[in-house]
Every structure is written in structure tokens, then in C-alpha cells.
mmCIF file of C-alpha atoms and ligand atoms in Angstrom:
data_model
loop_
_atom_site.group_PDB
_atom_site.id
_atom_site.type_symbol
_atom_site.label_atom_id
_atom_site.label_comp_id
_atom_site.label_asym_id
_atom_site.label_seq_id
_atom_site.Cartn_x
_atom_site.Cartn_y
_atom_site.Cartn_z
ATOM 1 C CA UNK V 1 -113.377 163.622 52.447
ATOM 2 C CA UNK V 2 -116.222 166.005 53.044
ATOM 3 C CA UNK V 3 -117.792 167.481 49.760
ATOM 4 C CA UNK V 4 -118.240 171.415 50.409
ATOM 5 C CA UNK V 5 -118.219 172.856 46.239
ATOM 6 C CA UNK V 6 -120.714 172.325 43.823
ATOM 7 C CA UNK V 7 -121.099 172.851 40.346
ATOM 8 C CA UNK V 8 -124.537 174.155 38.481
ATOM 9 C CA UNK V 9 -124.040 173.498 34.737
ATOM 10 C CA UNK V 10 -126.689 176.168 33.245
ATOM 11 C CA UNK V 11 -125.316 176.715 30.000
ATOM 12 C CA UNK V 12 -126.999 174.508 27.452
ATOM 13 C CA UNK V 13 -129.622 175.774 25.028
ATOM 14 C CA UNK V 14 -132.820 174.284 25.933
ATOM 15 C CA UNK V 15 -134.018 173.559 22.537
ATOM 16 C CA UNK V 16 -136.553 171.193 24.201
ATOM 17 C CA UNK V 17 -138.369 174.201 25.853
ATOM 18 C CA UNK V 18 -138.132 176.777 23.290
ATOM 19 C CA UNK V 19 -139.485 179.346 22.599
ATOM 20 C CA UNK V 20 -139.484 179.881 26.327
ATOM 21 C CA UNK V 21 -136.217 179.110 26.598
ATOM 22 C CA UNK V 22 -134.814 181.598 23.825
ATOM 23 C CA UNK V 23 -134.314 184.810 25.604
ATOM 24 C CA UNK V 24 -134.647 183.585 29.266
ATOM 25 C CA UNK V 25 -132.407 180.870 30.866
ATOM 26 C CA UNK V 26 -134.349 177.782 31.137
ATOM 27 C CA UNK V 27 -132.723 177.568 34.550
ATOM 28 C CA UNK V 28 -134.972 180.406 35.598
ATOM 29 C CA UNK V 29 -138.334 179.117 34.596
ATOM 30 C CA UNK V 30 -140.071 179.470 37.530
ATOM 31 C CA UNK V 31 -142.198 176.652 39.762
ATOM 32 C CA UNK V 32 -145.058 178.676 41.150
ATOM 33 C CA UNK V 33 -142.882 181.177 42.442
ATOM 34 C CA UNK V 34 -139.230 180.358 42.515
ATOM 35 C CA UNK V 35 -137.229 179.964 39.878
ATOM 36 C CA UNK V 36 -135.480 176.248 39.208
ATOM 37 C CA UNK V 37 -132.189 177.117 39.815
ATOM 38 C CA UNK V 38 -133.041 178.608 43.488
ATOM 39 C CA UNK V 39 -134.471 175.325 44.606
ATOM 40 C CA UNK V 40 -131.142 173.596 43.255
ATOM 41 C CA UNK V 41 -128.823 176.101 45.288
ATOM 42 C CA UNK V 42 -131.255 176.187 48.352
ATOM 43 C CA UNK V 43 -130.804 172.086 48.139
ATOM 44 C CA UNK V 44 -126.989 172.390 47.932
ATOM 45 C CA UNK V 45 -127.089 174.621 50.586
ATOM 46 C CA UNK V 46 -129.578 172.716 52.734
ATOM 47 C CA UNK V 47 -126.412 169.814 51.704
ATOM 48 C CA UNK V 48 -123.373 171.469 53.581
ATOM 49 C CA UNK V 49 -122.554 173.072 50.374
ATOM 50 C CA UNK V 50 -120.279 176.520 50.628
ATOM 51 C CA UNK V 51 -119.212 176.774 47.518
ATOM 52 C CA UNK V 52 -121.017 177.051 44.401
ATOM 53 C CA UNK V 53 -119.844 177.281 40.662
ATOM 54 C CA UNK V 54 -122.704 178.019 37.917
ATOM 55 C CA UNK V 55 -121.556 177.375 34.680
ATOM 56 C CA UNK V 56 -123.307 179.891 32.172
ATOM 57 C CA UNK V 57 -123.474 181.198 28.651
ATOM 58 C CA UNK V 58 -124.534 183.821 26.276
ATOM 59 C CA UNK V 59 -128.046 185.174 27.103
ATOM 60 C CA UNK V 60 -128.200 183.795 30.679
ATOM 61 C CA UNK V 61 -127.044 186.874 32.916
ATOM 62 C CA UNK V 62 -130.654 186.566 34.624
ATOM 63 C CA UNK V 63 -128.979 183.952 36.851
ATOM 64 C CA UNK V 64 -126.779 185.907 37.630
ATOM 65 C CA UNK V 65 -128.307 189.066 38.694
ATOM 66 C CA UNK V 66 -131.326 186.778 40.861
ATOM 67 C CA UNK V 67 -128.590 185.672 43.563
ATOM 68 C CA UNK V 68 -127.596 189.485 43.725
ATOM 69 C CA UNK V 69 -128.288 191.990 45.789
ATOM 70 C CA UNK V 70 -130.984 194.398 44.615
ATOM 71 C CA UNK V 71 -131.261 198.174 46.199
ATOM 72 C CA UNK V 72 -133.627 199.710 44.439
ATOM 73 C CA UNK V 73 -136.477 196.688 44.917
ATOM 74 C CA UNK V 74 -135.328 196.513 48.523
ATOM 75 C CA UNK V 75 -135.842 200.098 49.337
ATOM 76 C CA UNK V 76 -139.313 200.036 47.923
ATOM 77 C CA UNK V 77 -139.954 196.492 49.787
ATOM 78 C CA UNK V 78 -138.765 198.462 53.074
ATOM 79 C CA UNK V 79 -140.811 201.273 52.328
ATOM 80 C CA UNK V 80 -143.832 199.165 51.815
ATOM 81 C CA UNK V 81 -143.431 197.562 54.911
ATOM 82 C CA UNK V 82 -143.196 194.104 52.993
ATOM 83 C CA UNK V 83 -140.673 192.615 55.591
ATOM 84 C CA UNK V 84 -141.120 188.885 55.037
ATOM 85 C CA UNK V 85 -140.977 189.275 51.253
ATOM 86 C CA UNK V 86 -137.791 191.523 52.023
ATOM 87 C CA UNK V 87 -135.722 189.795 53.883
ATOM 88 C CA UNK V 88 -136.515 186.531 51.270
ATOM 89 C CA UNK V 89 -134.975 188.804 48.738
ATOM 90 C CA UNK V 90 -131.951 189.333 50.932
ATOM 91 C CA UNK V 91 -131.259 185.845 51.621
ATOM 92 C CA UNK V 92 -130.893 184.878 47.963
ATOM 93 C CA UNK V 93 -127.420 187.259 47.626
ATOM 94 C CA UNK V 94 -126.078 185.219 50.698
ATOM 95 C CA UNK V 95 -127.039 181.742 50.555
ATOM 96 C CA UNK V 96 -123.209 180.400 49.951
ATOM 97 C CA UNK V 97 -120.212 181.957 47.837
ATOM 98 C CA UNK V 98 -121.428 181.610 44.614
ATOM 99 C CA UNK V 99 -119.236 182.029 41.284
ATOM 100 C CA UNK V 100 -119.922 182.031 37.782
ATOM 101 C CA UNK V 101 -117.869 180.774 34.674
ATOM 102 C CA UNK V 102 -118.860 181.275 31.163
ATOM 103 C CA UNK V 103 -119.428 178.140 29.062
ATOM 104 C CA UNK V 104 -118.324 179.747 25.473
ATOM 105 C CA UNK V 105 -120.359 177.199 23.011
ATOM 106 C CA UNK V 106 -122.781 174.692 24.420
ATOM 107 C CA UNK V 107 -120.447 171.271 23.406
ATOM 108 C CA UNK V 108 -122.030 169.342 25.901
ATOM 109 C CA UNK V 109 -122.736 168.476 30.066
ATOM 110 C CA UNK V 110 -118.903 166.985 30.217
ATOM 111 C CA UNK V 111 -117.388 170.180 28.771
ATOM 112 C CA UNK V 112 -119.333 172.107 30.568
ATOM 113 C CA UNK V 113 -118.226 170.117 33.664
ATOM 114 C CA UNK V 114 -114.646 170.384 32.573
ATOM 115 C CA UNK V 115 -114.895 174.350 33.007
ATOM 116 C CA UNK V 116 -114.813 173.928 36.838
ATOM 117 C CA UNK V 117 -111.634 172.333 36.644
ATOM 118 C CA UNK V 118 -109.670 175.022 38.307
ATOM 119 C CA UNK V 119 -112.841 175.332 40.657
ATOM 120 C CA UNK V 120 -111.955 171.939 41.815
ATOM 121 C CA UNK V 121 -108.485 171.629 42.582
ATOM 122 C CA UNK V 122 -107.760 168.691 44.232
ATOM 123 C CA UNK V 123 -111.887 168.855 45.569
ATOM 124 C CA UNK V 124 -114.454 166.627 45.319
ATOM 125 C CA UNK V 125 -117.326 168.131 43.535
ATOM 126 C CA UNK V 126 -121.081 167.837 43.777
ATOM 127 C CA UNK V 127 -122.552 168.334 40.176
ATOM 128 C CA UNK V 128 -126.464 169.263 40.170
ATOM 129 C CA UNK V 129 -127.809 169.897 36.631
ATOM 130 C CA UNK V 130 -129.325 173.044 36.327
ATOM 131 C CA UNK V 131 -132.680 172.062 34.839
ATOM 132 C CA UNK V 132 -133.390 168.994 37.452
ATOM 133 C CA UNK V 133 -135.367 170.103 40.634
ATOM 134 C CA UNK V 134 -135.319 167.326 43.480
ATOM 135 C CA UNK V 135 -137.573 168.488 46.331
ATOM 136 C CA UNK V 136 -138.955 166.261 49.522
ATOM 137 C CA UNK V 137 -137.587 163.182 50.276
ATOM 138 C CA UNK V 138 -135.899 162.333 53.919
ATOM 139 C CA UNK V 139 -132.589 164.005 53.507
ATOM 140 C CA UNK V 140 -132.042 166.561 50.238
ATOM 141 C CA UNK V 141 -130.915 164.700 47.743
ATOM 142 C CA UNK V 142 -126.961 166.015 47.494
ATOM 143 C CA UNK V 143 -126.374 165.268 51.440
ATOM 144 C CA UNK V 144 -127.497 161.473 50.534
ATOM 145 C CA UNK V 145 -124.960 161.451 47.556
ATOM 146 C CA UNK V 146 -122.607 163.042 49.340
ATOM 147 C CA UNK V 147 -122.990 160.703 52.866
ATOM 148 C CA UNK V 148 -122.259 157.487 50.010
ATOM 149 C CA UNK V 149 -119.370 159.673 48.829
ATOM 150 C CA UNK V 150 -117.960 159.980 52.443
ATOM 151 C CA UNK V 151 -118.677 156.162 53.374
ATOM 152 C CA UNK V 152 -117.339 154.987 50.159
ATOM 153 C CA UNK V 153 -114.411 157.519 48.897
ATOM 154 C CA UNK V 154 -116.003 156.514 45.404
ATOM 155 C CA UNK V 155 -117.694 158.908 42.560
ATOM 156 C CA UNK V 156 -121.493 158.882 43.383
ATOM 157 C CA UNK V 157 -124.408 159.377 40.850
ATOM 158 C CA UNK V 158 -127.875 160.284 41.797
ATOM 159 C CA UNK V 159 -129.880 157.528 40.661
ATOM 160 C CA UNK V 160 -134.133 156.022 40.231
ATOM 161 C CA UNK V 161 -135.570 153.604 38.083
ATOM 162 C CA UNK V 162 -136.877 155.203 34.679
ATOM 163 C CA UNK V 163 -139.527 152.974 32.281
ATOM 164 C CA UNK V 164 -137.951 151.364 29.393
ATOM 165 C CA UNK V 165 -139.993 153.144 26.857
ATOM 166 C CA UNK V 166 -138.874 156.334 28.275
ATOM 167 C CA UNK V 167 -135.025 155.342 28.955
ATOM 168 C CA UNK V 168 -134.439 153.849 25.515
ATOM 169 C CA UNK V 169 -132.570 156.607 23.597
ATOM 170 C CA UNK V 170 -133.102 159.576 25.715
ATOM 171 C CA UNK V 171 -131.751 158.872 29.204
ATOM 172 C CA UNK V 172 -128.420 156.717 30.511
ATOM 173 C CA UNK V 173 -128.973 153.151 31.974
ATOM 174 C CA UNK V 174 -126.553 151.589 34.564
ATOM 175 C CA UNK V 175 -125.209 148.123 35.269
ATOM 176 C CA UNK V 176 -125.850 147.959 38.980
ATOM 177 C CA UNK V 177 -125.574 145.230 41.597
ATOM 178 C CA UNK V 178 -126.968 145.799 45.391
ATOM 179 C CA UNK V 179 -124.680 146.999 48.522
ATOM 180 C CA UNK V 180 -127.566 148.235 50.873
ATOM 181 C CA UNK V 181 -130.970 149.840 50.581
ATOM 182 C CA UNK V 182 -131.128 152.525 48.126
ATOM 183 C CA UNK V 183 -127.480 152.170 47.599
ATOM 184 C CA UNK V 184 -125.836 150.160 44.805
ATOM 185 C CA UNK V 185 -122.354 149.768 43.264
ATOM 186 C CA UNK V 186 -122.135 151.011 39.679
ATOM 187 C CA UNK V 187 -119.525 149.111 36.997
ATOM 188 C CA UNK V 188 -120.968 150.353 33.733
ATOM 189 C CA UNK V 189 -123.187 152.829 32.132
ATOM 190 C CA UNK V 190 -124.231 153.964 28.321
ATOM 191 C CA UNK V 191 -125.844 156.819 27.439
ATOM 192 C CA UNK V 192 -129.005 157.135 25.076
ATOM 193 C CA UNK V 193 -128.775 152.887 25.145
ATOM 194 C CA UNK V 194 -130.574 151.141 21.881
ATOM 195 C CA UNK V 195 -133.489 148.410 23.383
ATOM 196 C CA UNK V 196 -130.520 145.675 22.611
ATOM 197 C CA UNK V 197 -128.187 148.208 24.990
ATOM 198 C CA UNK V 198 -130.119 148.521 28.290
ATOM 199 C CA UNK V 199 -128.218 147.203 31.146
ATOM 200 C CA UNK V 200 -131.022 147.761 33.843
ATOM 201 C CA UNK V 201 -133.665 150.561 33.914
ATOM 202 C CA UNK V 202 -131.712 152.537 36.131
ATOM 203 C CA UNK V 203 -130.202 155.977 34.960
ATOM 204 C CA UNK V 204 -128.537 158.553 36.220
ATOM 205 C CA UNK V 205 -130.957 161.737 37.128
ATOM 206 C CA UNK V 206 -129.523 165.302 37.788
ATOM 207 C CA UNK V 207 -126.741 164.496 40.531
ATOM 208 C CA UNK V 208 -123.555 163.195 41.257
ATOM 209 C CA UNK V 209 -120.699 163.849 42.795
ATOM 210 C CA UNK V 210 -117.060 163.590 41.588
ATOM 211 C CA UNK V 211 -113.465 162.829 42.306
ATOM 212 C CA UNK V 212 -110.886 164.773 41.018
ATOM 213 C CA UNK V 213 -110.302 162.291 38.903
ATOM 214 C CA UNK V 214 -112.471 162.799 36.555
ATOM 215 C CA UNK V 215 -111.041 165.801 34.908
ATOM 216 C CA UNK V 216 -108.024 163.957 33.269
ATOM 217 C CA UNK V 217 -110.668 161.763 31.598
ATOM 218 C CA UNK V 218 -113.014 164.646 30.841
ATOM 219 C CA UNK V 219 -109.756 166.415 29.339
ATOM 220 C CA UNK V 220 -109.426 163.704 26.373
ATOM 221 C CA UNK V 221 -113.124 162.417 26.462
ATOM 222 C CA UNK V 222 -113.795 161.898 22.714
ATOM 223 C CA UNK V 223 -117.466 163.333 21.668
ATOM 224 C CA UNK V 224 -120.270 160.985 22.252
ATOM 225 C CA UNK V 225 -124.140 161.348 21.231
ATOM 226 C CA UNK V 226 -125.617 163.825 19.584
ATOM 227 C CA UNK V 227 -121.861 164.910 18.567
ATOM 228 C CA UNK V 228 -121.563 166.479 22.508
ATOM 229 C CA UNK V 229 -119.240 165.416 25.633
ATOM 230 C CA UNK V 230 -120.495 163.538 27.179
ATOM 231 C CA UNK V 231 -120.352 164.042 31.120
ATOM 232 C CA UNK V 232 -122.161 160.437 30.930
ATOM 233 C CA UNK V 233 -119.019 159.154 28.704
ATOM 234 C CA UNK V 234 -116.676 159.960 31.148
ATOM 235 C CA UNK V 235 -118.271 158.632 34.648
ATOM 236 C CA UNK V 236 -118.500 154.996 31.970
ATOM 237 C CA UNK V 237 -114.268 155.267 32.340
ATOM 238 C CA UNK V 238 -114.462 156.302 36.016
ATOM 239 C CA UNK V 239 -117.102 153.512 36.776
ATOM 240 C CA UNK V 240 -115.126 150.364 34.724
ATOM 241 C CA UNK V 241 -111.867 151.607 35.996
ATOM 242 C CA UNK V 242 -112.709 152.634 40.205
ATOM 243 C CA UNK V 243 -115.824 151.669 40.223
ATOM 244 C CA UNK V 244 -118.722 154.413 41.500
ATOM 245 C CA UNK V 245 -121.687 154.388 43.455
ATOM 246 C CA UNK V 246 -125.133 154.672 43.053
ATOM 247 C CA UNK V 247 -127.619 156.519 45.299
ATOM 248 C CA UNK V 248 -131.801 156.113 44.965
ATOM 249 C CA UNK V 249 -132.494 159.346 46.225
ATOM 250 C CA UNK V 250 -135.543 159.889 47.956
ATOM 251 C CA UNK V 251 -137.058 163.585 46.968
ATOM 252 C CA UNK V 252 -139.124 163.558 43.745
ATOM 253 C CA UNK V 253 -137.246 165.011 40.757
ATOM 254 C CA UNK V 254 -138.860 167.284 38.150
ATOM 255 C CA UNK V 255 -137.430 167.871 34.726
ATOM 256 C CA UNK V 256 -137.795 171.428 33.945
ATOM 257 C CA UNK V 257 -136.082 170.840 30.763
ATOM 258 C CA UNK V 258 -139.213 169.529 29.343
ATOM 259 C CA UNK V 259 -142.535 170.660 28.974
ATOM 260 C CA UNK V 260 -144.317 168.062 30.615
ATOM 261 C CA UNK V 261 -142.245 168.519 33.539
ATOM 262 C CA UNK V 262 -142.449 171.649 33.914
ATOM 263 C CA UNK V 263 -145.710 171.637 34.134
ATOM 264 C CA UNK V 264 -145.927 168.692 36.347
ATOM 265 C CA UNK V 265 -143.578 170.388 38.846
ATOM 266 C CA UNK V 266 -146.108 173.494 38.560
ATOM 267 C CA UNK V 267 -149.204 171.216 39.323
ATOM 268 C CA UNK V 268 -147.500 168.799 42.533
ATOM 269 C CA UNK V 269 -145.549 171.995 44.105
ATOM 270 C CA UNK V 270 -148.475 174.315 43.593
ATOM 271 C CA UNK V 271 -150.886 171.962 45.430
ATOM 272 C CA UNK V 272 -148.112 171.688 48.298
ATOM 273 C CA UNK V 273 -147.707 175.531 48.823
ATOM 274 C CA UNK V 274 -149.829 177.506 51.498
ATOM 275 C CA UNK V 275 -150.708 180.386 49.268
ATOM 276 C CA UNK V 276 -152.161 178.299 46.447
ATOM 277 C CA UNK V 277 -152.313 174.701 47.550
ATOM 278 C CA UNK V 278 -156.337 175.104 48.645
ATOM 279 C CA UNK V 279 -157.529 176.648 46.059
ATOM 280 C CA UNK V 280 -155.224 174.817 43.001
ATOM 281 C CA UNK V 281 -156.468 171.668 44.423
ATOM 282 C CA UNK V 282 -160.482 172.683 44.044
ATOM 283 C CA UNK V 283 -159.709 174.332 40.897
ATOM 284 C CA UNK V 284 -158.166 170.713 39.840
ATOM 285 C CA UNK V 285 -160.910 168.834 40.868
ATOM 286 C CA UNK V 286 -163.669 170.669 39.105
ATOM 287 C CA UNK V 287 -161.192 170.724 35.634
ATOM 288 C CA UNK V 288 -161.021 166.812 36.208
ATOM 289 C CA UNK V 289 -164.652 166.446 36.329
ATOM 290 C CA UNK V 290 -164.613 167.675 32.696
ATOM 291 C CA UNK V 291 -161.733 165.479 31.291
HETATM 292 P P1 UTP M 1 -129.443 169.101 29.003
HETATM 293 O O1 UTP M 1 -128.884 168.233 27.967
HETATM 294 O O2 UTP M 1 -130.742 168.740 29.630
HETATM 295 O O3 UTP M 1 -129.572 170.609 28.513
HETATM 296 O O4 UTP M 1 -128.341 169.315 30.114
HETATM 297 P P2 UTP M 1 -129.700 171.248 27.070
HETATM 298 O O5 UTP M 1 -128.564 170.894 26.186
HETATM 299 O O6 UTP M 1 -129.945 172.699 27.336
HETATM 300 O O7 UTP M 1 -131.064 170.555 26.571
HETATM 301 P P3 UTP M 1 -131.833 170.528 25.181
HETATM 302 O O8 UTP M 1 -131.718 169.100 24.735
HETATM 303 O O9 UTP M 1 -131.214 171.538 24.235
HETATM 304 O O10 UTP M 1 -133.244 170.901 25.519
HETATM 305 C C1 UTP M 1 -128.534 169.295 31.533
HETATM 306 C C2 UTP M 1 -127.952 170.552 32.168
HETATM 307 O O11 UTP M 1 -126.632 170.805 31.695
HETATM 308 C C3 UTP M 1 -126.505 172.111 31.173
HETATM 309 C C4 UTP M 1 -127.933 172.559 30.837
HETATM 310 O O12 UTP M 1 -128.054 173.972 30.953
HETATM 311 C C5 UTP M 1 -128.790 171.802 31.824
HETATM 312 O O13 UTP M 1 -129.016 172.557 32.994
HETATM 313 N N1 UTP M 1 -125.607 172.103 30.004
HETATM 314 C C6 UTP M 1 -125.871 171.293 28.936
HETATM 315 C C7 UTP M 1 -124.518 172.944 29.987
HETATM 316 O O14 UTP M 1 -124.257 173.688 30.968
HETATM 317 N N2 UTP M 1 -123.713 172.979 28.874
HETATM 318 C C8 UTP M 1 -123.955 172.200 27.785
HETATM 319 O O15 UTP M 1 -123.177 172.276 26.802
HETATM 320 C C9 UTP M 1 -125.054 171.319 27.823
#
């Protein structure tokens, strides 16, 4: 079944990035001169996406009012004579039918999840986390997750090899046994896995896509780590019972819900962009020679 929704959970705190993060959405933290979420939609888009739910909260209507329309900074853009820059500005308010559902207390990525259950219906869903940017790569990364979802009629998670130092306790780790290149069937996961834990150092990184199935598990999922749903939790039941599929995506993802990252994204993207790349990459150079 083709996958045309997807869901953008944006509602979580972002204690990891504060104090940035207090009074502006995390989601809108901008690499070089885009904000993260737009690169997430413009990938879903670029995906055969038509259909969008963001999922967001308290303090976040600046997500909101970026994929709107925007009269008065329009007129003065047409008045300027700034065309290019103007008709960017149009195309954010109709890159697909986006909606927006509030997220009333952050509990956690499967509640948040669960709140596009009506979304859904009977759908398939795409799920792209808000704070992870994937950009390059041969195909954006949704379309490859959702090609395995077509071929395989299976749940799909987005998927790369993380370092064991930096996997134990923070990210998920999969048990995960070849099918073809890149592409791998998935029977187990745990979140946050203790060194004794770790079934490969594979984890799950800002994608998947769903079956309907999922909300009936999400809908009595017990809390997991760090006292919060767990979406991870409740793709574990999927995976043992179904089975799901994992996809090594090819674009390079960027964590803008770290600092690190964020910066990172800033540095790599900057250096790629026609307007800056030239001069970021001399200014680099020289800065190096001092380090
Ligand atoms: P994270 O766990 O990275 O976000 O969730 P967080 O909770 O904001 O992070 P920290 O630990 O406090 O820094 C991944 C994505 O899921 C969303 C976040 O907004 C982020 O885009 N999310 C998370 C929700 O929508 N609701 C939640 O309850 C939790």
C-alpha cells in the first residue's frame, strides 16, 4: 500500500538544547538558513508525501505560523522586487496539506505518536522526528523507507550503525539479520540498552514508517525509560510479533536536538551552500591552522 501521510512529532521539550530551546521550538532552530523542520517536510514532500500531521505543544506556534502564508512580508518582498526570495516564501504555505494537533504534556515520542491516531485511519504512516534532519543520500530518506514498506507490507524503521560508546544508554539497538543491501529484517529492539543489553550497534535514527497496527499497542503501551512512552517500546511488540524492517538510509542525518549536532549540521550544510560554502570553507581553514 502506498504511504501518502506523515507525522512530525514536535512537541517535546528539548531540555538538551536549552536555553535555546525555551521560548523557541527546537524544531525551528535554523541550519544556515532554514529552519529544521522545513528540511523534514521538504524531504517528505520530495517522498510522495501529501499529507502531513505536526504534532505540537505549548510555546511552539512558530511552526505553525512558518508554513503560513504571510501578506504583509510578501507585499514588501514584491515591492522590493525580491522575486526569488518571494516566491520561496510562497512555496512554504503550499508544500502539502499540512495539519497540526496539540500534544497536551510532553509523556513521550509514543504518545505523541498515538495523537495521530484519528490522522491515520486505517493508513500507513511515515513518522519523521522533528529534531532529525536527513539530507543527501541517493533517494530522500522517507521514499527508501517507504519503497521497503511497499516491497515488504511490514513496519519499516530508518536505520545506521551508531558506536557503542555512544549507543549504550542513550540511543535504541536492534537485533537484525541481512535480506539485501542496506536492507535488513528486524525481530527485536531495546531502548537506552545497558553494555550487557546491546543486540548489534544498529539503532533506529529519526524515521519509520507504520502500520495501523501499531496504535492498539501504543493505546496500552506501559511507560518505559525515563518514565515516557516509549514509541521505541511499542515497534519491540510490533517487531517480535510481525516482524519489521530495517532500512540503512543513505542521506547523512544531523541531530538538531543536541548541541554538537547542531552545530555540525551548521558547519557540513554551510560549506555545501552557494552563498556561504566559499567563504565558510577559507574561514575554516585559517581557524584550523590555529587549533
Ligand atoms: P526527543 O526525545 O529527542 O525530544 O524526541 P525531547 O523530549 O524534546 O528531547 P530532550 O531529551 O528533552 O532534549 C524526538 C522528537 O519527538 C518529539 C520531539 O519534539 C522531537 O522532535 N517529541 C518528544 C514529542 O513530540 N513529544 C514528546 O513527548 C517527546
Amino acid at each position: 500500500m502506498k504511504v501518502t501521510k506523515a507525522v512530525i512529532p514536535a512537541a517535546g521539550l528539548g531540555t538538551r538544547v536549552l536555553p535555546a530551546s525555551k521560548a523557541m521550538p527546537k524544531e525551528m532552530l535554523p541550519i544556515v538558513d532554514k529552519p529544521a523542520i522545513q528540511y523534514i517536510v521538504e524531504e517528505a514532500v520530495a517522498s510522495g508525501i501529501t499529507d502531513i500531521l505536526i504534532i505540537t505543544s505549548r510555546g511552539k506556534s512558530a511552526v505553525e505560523d512558518h508554513f503560513d502564508r504571510s501578506p504583509e512580508l510578501e507585499a514588501r518582498l514584491e515591492k522590493s522586487g525580491k522575486t526569488q526570495l518571494l516566491e520561496e516564501i510562497r512555496a512554504l504555505s503550499s508544500l502539502a496539506n499540512i495539519h497540526y494537533i496539540r500534544q497536551t504534556e510532553a509523556k513521550g515520542l509514543g504518545h505523541a505518536v498515538y495523537c495521530a491516531r484519528a490522522f491515520a485511519g486505517n493508513d500507513p504512516i511515515a513518522v519523521l522526528y522533528g529534531d532529525d534532519v536527513v539530507i543527501g543520500g541517493q533517494r530522500p530518506a522517507t521514499r527508501e523507507l517507504c519503497d521497503a514498506y511497499e516491497q515488504y507490507g511490514k513496519g519499516v524503521v530508518g536505520i545506521k550503525p551508531v558506536p557503542l560508546e555512544e549507543l549504550i544508554g542513550r540511543y535504541s539497538c536492534l537485533a537484525v539479520s541481512p535480506l539485501e543491501e542496506r536492507v535488513f529484517s528486524v525481530t527485536d529492539m531495546i531502548e537506552k540498552p545497558t553494555r550487557e543489553q546491546v543486540l548489534s550497534n544498529y539503532s533506529i535514527l529519526g524515521r519509520c514508517v507504520l502500520p495501523p497496527e501499531i496504535f492498539p499497542i501504543l493505546e496500552t503501551l506501559p511507560t518505559g525509560a525515563g518514565g515516557e512512552y516509549q514509541l521505541t517500546d511499542a515497534m519491540k511488540l510490533l517487531a517480535r510479533r510481525d516482524g519489521m524492517i530495517g532500512v540503512e538510509y543513505t542521506g547523512t542525518r544531523y541531530d538538531m536536538g543536541n548541541k554538537l549536532g547542531i552545530l555540525q549540521a551548521a558547519i557540513e550544510v554551510g560549506l555545501q551552500h552557494p552563498e556561504t560554502g566559499a567563504s565558510l570553507r577559507r574561514y575554516l581553514k585559517e581557524l584550523a591552522a590555529t587549533l
